[in-house]
XYZ file of C-alpha atoms in Angstrom:
419
model
C 8.947 -60.124 82.972
C 8.466 -59.306 86.711
C 10.934 -61.435 89.205
C 9.248 -63.276 91.541
C 10.477 -66.070 94.046
C 10.125 -68.572 91.454
C 11.142 -67.687 87.750
C 12.084 -69.561 84.797
C 10.466 -70.954 81.833
C 7.498 -72.167 84.160
C 7.617 -68.910 85.945
C 4.090 -69.347 88.010
C 3.295 -73.181 89.167
C 0.472 -74.879 90.587
C -0.259 -78.751 91.399
C -3.458 -79.939 89.958
C -4.419 -81.411 92.912
C -4.552 -79.422 95.973
C -2.499 -80.652 98.750
C -0.209 -80.023 101.580
C 3.544 -81.684 102.292
C 5.349 -80.850 105.240
C 7.932 -82.600 107.371
C 6.055 -82.228 110.491
C 4.602 -85.398 110.882
C 4.130 -88.900 108.724
C 0.222 -88.765 109.342
C -2.264 -87.348 106.745
C -4.473 -84.736 106.596
C -6.870 -84.592 103.809
C -9.662 -85.492 101.701
C -8.635 -87.340 98.217
C -6.671 -86.264 95.264
C -8.535 -85.831 92.415
C -7.277 -87.507 89.642
C -9.750 -86.087 86.900
C -7.115 -83.741 85.485
C -4.460 -86.485 85.093
C -6.171 -88.756 82.811
C -3.290 -88.275 80.403
C -0.566 -88.048 82.611
C -1.456 -90.297 86.124
C 0.869 -89.454 88.825
C 0.052 -90.104 92.251
C -3.498 -89.969 92.713
C -5.108 -91.910 95.672
C -7.284 -91.911 98.119
C -6.504 -90.494 101.414
C -7.790 -90.695 104.891
C -9.900 -87.398 105.527
C -8.702 -84.958 108.197
C -8.922 -81.732 108.765
C -5.679 -80.833 110.449
C -3.846 -77.853 109.522
C -0.273 -77.294 108.914
C 2.065 -74.456 109.356
C 5.284 -73.085 107.728
C 8.637 -74.124 108.691
C 10.194 -71.579 107.212
C 10.100 -67.571 107.653
C 11.702 -66.249 104.571
C 8.764 -67.419 102.377
C 7.629 -64.573 100.295
C 4.286 -64.110 98.059
C 5.020 -64.186 94.266
C 3.389 -61.476 91.943
C 0.326 -62.697 90.145
C 0.231 -62.022 86.741
C -3.548 -62.188 85.534
C -6.763 -62.472 88.082
C -9.278 -65.119 86.926
C -12.829 -66.058 87.816
C -13.580 -68.694 90.092
C -13.225 -72.022 88.014
C -11.004 -72.913 85.753
C -10.648 -71.597 81.385
C -11.369 -73.818 78.825
C -8.482 -73.450 77.566
C -6.365 -75.330 79.594
C -3.653 -77.666 78.100
C -2.458 -80.558 78.797
C 0.858 -80.484 80.787
C 4.038 -81.097 79.157
C 3.140 -81.873 75.674
C -0.036 -82.354 73.830
C 1.469 -83.902 71.090
C 0.009 -82.791 67.606
C -0.681 -79.386 69.262
C -3.925 -80.693 71.022
C -5.606 -78.873 73.958
C -7.495 -80.082 76.800
C -9.646 -78.385 78.729
C -10.257 -78.155 82.144
C -13.756 -79.539 83.303
C -15.413 -79.914 86.824
C -16.369 -83.560 87.239
C -17.751 -85.853 89.890
C -16.778 -89.220 89.220
C -13.108 -89.746 88.377
C -11.323 -93.048 88.185
C -8.360 -93.012 90.797
C -4.829 -94.310 89.593
C -3.830 -97.523 91.458
C -0.941 -98.497 89.218
C 2.620 -100.058 90.884
C 4.263 -97.412 90.001
C 1.887 -94.671 91.391
C 1.557 -96.668 94.965
C 5.057 -96.943 94.775
C 5.424 -93.103 94.393
C 2.926 -92.642 97.237
C 5.174 -94.831 99.672
C 8.033 -92.383 99.317
C 6.175 -89.478 100.087
C 4.755 -91.574 102.864
C 7.968 -92.494 104.528
C 8.950 -88.933 105.825
C 6.440 -86.605 104.911
C 2.866 -85.440 105.599
C 0.659 -85.023 103.257
C -2.877 -83.028 103.002
C -4.351 -83.711 99.708
C -7.627 -81.691 98.930
C -8.057 -80.955 95.220
C -11.104 -79.297 94.103
C -13.383 -81.561 96.111
C -14.077 -78.871 98.179
C -13.893 -75.121 97.421
C -10.527 -72.897 97.815
C -10.735 -69.756 98.878
C -8.521 -66.970 97.269
C -5.381 -66.774 99.544
C -5.594 -70.129 100.938
C -2.757 -72.246 100.836
C -3.388 -75.470 98.389
C 0.106 -76.958 98.455
C 3.154 -76.917 100.570
C 6.034 -79.033 99.540
C 9.350 -79.135 101.623
C 12.408 -78.128 99.673
C 14.146 -81.556 100.951
C 11.572 -83.207 98.639
C 12.947 -81.516 95.164
C 15.717 -82.751 93.192
C 18.452 -79.540 93.385
C 20.074 -79.798 89.976
C 22.442 -76.805 90.612
C 22.700 -73.134 90.127
C 20.567 -71.427 87.387
C 22.311 -70.786 84.272
C 21.915 -70.376 80.453
C 23.006 -73.675 79.459
C 20.451 -76.582 80.021
C 23.051 -79.226 78.816
C 24.942 -78.907 82.315
C 22.052 -79.889 84.716
C 20.789 -82.590 82.253
C 24.010 -84.252 82.491
C 23.373 -84.191 86.343
C 19.925 -85.401 85.980
C 20.931 -88.037 83.374
C 23.280 -89.712 85.707
C 21.013 -88.996 88.888
C 18.451 -90.887 86.580
C 20.407 -93.713 85.403
C 22.267 -94.607 89.026
C 18.880 -94.156 90.598
C 16.923 -96.240 88.045
C 19.992 -99.019 88.017
C 19.800 -99.229 92.133
C 17.722 -101.449 94.458
C 15.182 -99.573 96.106
C 16.515 -96.303 95.564
C 13.759 -93.794 97.033
C 13.831 -91.499 94.057
C 12.742 -94.141 91.486
C 9.194 -93.824 92.374
C 9.245 -90.213 91.009
C 11.833 -90.921 88.214
C 9.367 -93.705 86.904
C 6.517 -91.009 86.831
C 8.550 -89.041 84.595
C 7.911 -88.470 80.856
C 9.299 -91.975 78.979
C 12.522 -91.558 76.596
C 11.087 -91.631 73.162
C 7.668 -91.500 74.438
C 5.082 -88.937 73.107
C 5.115 -85.953 75.236
C 9.077 -85.260 74.553
C 8.445 -86.126 70.611
C 6.147 -83.389 70.678
C 9.014 -80.848 71.235
C 10.803 -79.635 68.081
C 14.045 -81.544 70.040
C 12.659 -84.257 68.410
C 11.027 -83.284 65.108
C 12.356 -84.962 61.835
C 13.909 -82.487 59.239
C 10.838 -82.881 57.439
C 8.720 -81.558 60.451
C 11.145 -78.813 61.175
C 11.075 -77.460 57.215
C 7.143 -77.774 57.653
C 7.303 -75.264 60.333
C 7.968 -72.294 57.638
C 10.115 -70.806 60.873
C 14.013 -70.497 60.145
C 14.158 -68.975 63.668
C 12.899 -71.982 65.546
C 14.938 -74.515 63.283
C 18.303 -72.352 63.817
C 17.347 -72.437 67.285
C 16.383 -76.538 67.600
C 19.679 -77.458 65.686
C 21.957 -74.886 67.675
C 20.619 -76.972 70.854
C 21.233 -80.303 69.385
C 24.512 -79.327 68.289
C 25.198 -77.942 71.867
C 23.873 -81.288 73.517
C 26.085 -83.204 70.729
C 29.280 -81.421 72.140
C 28.260 -81.498 75.904
C 27.828 -85.182 75.765
C 31.149 -85.628 73.974
C 32.792 -83.756 76.828
C 30.952 -85.042 79.782
C 29.489 -88.275 78.953
C 31.005 -90.245 76.365
C 34.857 -89.861 77.825
C 33.495 -90.377 81.737
C 34.231 -94.165 81.894
C 32.194 -93.745 85.466
C 29.258 -92.645 83.425
C 26.346 -95.583 84.626
C 24.863 -97.183 81.460
C 20.840 -96.775 80.546
C 18.507 -98.067 82.221
C 18.445 -101.318 79.622
C 22.355 -102.002 80.670
C 23.412 -100.493 77.117
C 25.402 -97.091 76.713
C 23.812 -93.889 77.553
C 23.666 -91.910 73.950
C 23.483 -88.341 72.741
C 19.765 -88.600 72.207
C 19.519 -89.874 75.950
C 20.972 -86.480 76.866
C 18.837 -84.712 74.447
C 15.815 -86.464 76.495
C 17.201 -85.099 79.930
C 17.358 -81.063 78.067
C 14.019 -81.256 77.382
C 13.149 -82.498 80.913
C 15.236 -79.586 82.005
C 13.540 -76.570 79.777
C 10.063 -78.448 80.245
C 9.939 -79.242 83.926
C 12.599 -77.562 85.990
C 11.805 -74.532 88.118
C 14.336 -71.947 89.054
C 13.700 -71.195 92.763
C 15.816 -68.497 94.591
C 17.780 -69.712 97.873
C 18.528 -68.059 100.917
C 18.022 -64.259 101.009
C 21.207 -63.482 101.722
C 22.856 -65.774 99.769
C 21.472 -64.582 96.707
C 21.464 -67.348 94.329
C 18.897 -69.467 92.549
C 18.194 -73.174 91.845
C 17.075 -75.647 89.342
C 14.768 -77.608 91.054
C 12.793 -80.901 89.660
C 9.724 -80.737 92.189
C 7.368 -83.787 92.437
C 3.780 -83.130 91.947
C 4.343 -79.711 90.800
C 5.492 -81.033 87.307
C 2.290 -82.415 86.405
C 0.263 -79.332 86.015
C -1.822 -78.266 82.872
C -1.269 -74.711 81.421
C -4.008 -71.907 81.619
C -2.563 -68.452 80.874
C -5.601 -66.752 82.964
C -4.458 -68.740 86.247
C -3.900 -66.249 89.038
C -2.723 -68.466 91.502
C 0.617 -67.736 93.230
C 3.511 -69.664 93.628
C 6.063 -68.865 96.752
C 9.012 -70.429 98.298
C 12.988 -70.693 98.667
C 15.101 -73.308 98.243
C 16.784 -73.686 101.270
C 17.051 -76.034 104.296
C 13.544 -76.273 106.037
C 12.216 -74.122 103.293
C 8.772 -74.658 101.857
C 7.278 -74.335 98.488
C 3.911 -73.004 98.400
C 0.890 -72.299 95.879
C -1.554 -69.764 97.392
C -5.006 -69.608 95.313
C -5.285 -66.487 93.526
C -8.804 -66.993 92.786
C -11.752 -68.813 94.385
C -12.136 -72.430 93.334
C -15.177 -74.123 93.192
C -15.812 -78.123 94.061
C -14.330 -80.127 91.328
C -12.618 -77.190 89.135
C -8.914 -77.767 87.979
C -6.117 -75.765 89.146
C -3.956 -74.764 86.471
C -0.998 -72.777 85.908
C 0.495 -70.218 83.687
C 3.582 -71.533 81.865
C 6.200 -69.001 81.215
C 4.611 -66.324 83.300
C 2.118 -65.349 80.772
C 4.997 -64.140 78.546
C 5.716 -67.161 76.346
C 3.965 -67.667 73.113
C 3.802 -70.738 70.782
C 7.213 -70.418 69.369
C 8.542 -71.829 73.114
C 5.644 -73.525 74.067
C 6.491 -76.027 71.137
C 10.318 -75.805 71.240
C 10.689 -76.020 75.247
C 7.080 -78.077 76.345
C 5.978 -79.907 72.998
C 2.536 -78.575 72.456
C 0.425 -75.291 70.933
C -1.510 -73.036 72.960
C -4.830 -73.332 70.955
C -6.600 -70.900 73.575
C -9.747 -68.825 72.295
C -8.090 -65.534 72.894
C -5.076 -66.505 70.484
C -2.649 -64.941 72.298
C 0.203 -67.645 72.282
C -0.085 -67.102 68.642
C -0.507 -63.270 68.523
C 2.763 -63.032 70.543
C 4.700 -64.802 67.841
C 3.076 -62.582 65.026
C 4.055 -59.129 66.908
C 7.458 -60.360 67.070
C 7.606 -61.251 63.283
C 6.365 -57.625 62.822
C 8.453 -56.045 64.793
C 5.790 -55.060 67.399
C 7.096 -57.362 70.537
C 10.714 -57.977 71.867
C 11.830 -61.874 71.965
C 11.397 -63.260 75.264
C 13.534 -66.268 75.285
C 16.134 -67.874 73.378
C 18.697 -66.249 70.578
C 18.059 -62.613 70.933
C 16.013 -62.574 73.911
C 15.346 -59.131 74.664
C 15.740 -57.564 71.366
C 13.613 -56.908 68.499
C 14.008 -59.401 65.604
C 16.455 -57.817 63.098
C 14.998 -56.700 59.736
C 16.673 -59.597 57.459
C 15.383 -62.159 60.216
C 11.942 -60.983 59.809
C 11.879 -60.590 56.201
C 13.307 -64.327 56.031
C 10.661 -65.483 58.349
C 8.107 -63.555 56.608
C 8.655 -64.967 53.379
C 9.110 -68.458 54.488
C 5.430 -68.077 55.726
C 4.354 -66.637 52.374
C 5.251 -69.916 50.652
C 1.888 -71.125 50.935
C -1.684 -69.673 51.855
C -3.660 -70.867 55.094
C -5.888 -72.541 52.502
C -3.269 -74.423 51.435
C -1.896 -75.604 54.909
C -5.134 -76.371 55.979
C -5.655 -79.180 52.847
C -2.408 -80.779 53.559
C -3.319 -81.046 57.458
C -6.145 -82.605 56.628
C -3.714 -85.538 55.045
C -1.710 -85.738 57.903
C -1.320 -88.501 60.187
C 2.466 -88.313 61.913
C 1.866 -86.062 64.985
C 5.032 -83.694 64.643
C 3.996 -83.030 61.181
C 0.537 -81.965 62.351
C 2.058 -79.354 65.058
C 4.261 -78.287 62.606
C 0.915 -77.150 60.186
C -0.919 -76.030 62.811
C 1.903 -73.935 64.149
C 2.272 -72.266 60.721
C -1.570 -71.821 60.554
C -1.691 -69.942 63.641
C 0.725 -67.444 63.004
C -0.551 -66.503 59.481
C -3.801 -66.222 60.883
C -2.281 -63.929 63.622
C -0.608 -62.062 61.145
C -3.568 -61.000 59.744
C -5.229 -60.168 63.226
C -1.933 -58.088 64.150
């Protein structure tokens, strides 16, 4: 994987609304946010005063990230709902001229949070955006820094859970508006991840490797909970006043794997940090997105998204999760959806791993080819039923995680034939 200024499970990122946030002023310079992309995840869409002013970068150490793939103007119809299309569904990115605005209490509170100290320029595809133009600029200070990058997501999850509980239990805490917009504990988004699958749904995947990794992550969460949460008398309660549980920590781990970006800090320091970045974490997935993300996690720095292709008025601006290197094994575990793109690439990648043609990208065995025993075990499990058998079973299912499991194994079996 190519190293860029932003790197991690969400390697290249862009917001679905074109806007600029700057510390320069408290005045808006904007058209209006485009809510058409957020029908499933209403976030902060509001009318903004039109003002075609400009802002300049406050940081001299911003570096352009390399694009993974160019695309023509407009959006692919294979874009997915951000962070969890429960049941493996997909959502297309379309141009619209009439959209509803999110004026909920939560959204308005979030707008006020941003207005307090930051300049906000919001233009979504309400007008054309040229390749090379800055689509979004957010100050580093607006991000939630969860510490240095590492292999264990349970560590930052403890800090996130602590801060989340403290913030939500406080009266008028600034971050409350943002935290209220995160996917809810026990909600549809997180339940789409294998972290929350029932034993029956895990078995239905016919994927011993996904099951193994999922169970190990659950075990790691339980261990971390006992070490750093259960024995800490100062740890805050959950938002309803009851004690925090290991399931709450598992939810926080899912937020880390699905929403956090790893961003390089000061060039001389040579460290990278895990950031939750408001607005950015609502973007939809499109493997063919060419937009470029750049910036550094340092005081006065900015996190910018640059258009990698021309954008038409009304177009969605999607991102590529995983830098184009992730397959549906990762999407289902870490995000909670399946990439059902017409190119079948997200399934083909997994099939190629099972056939010994591609190295594992993330998780257990990352960087290596699957061992022969693991390959045989996986293929034998998939061979227990035919595609036709699976399709017949799928038609009778209603439970979302079971439907996702069947769709996943059908997609992998079809990909094995193609590859």
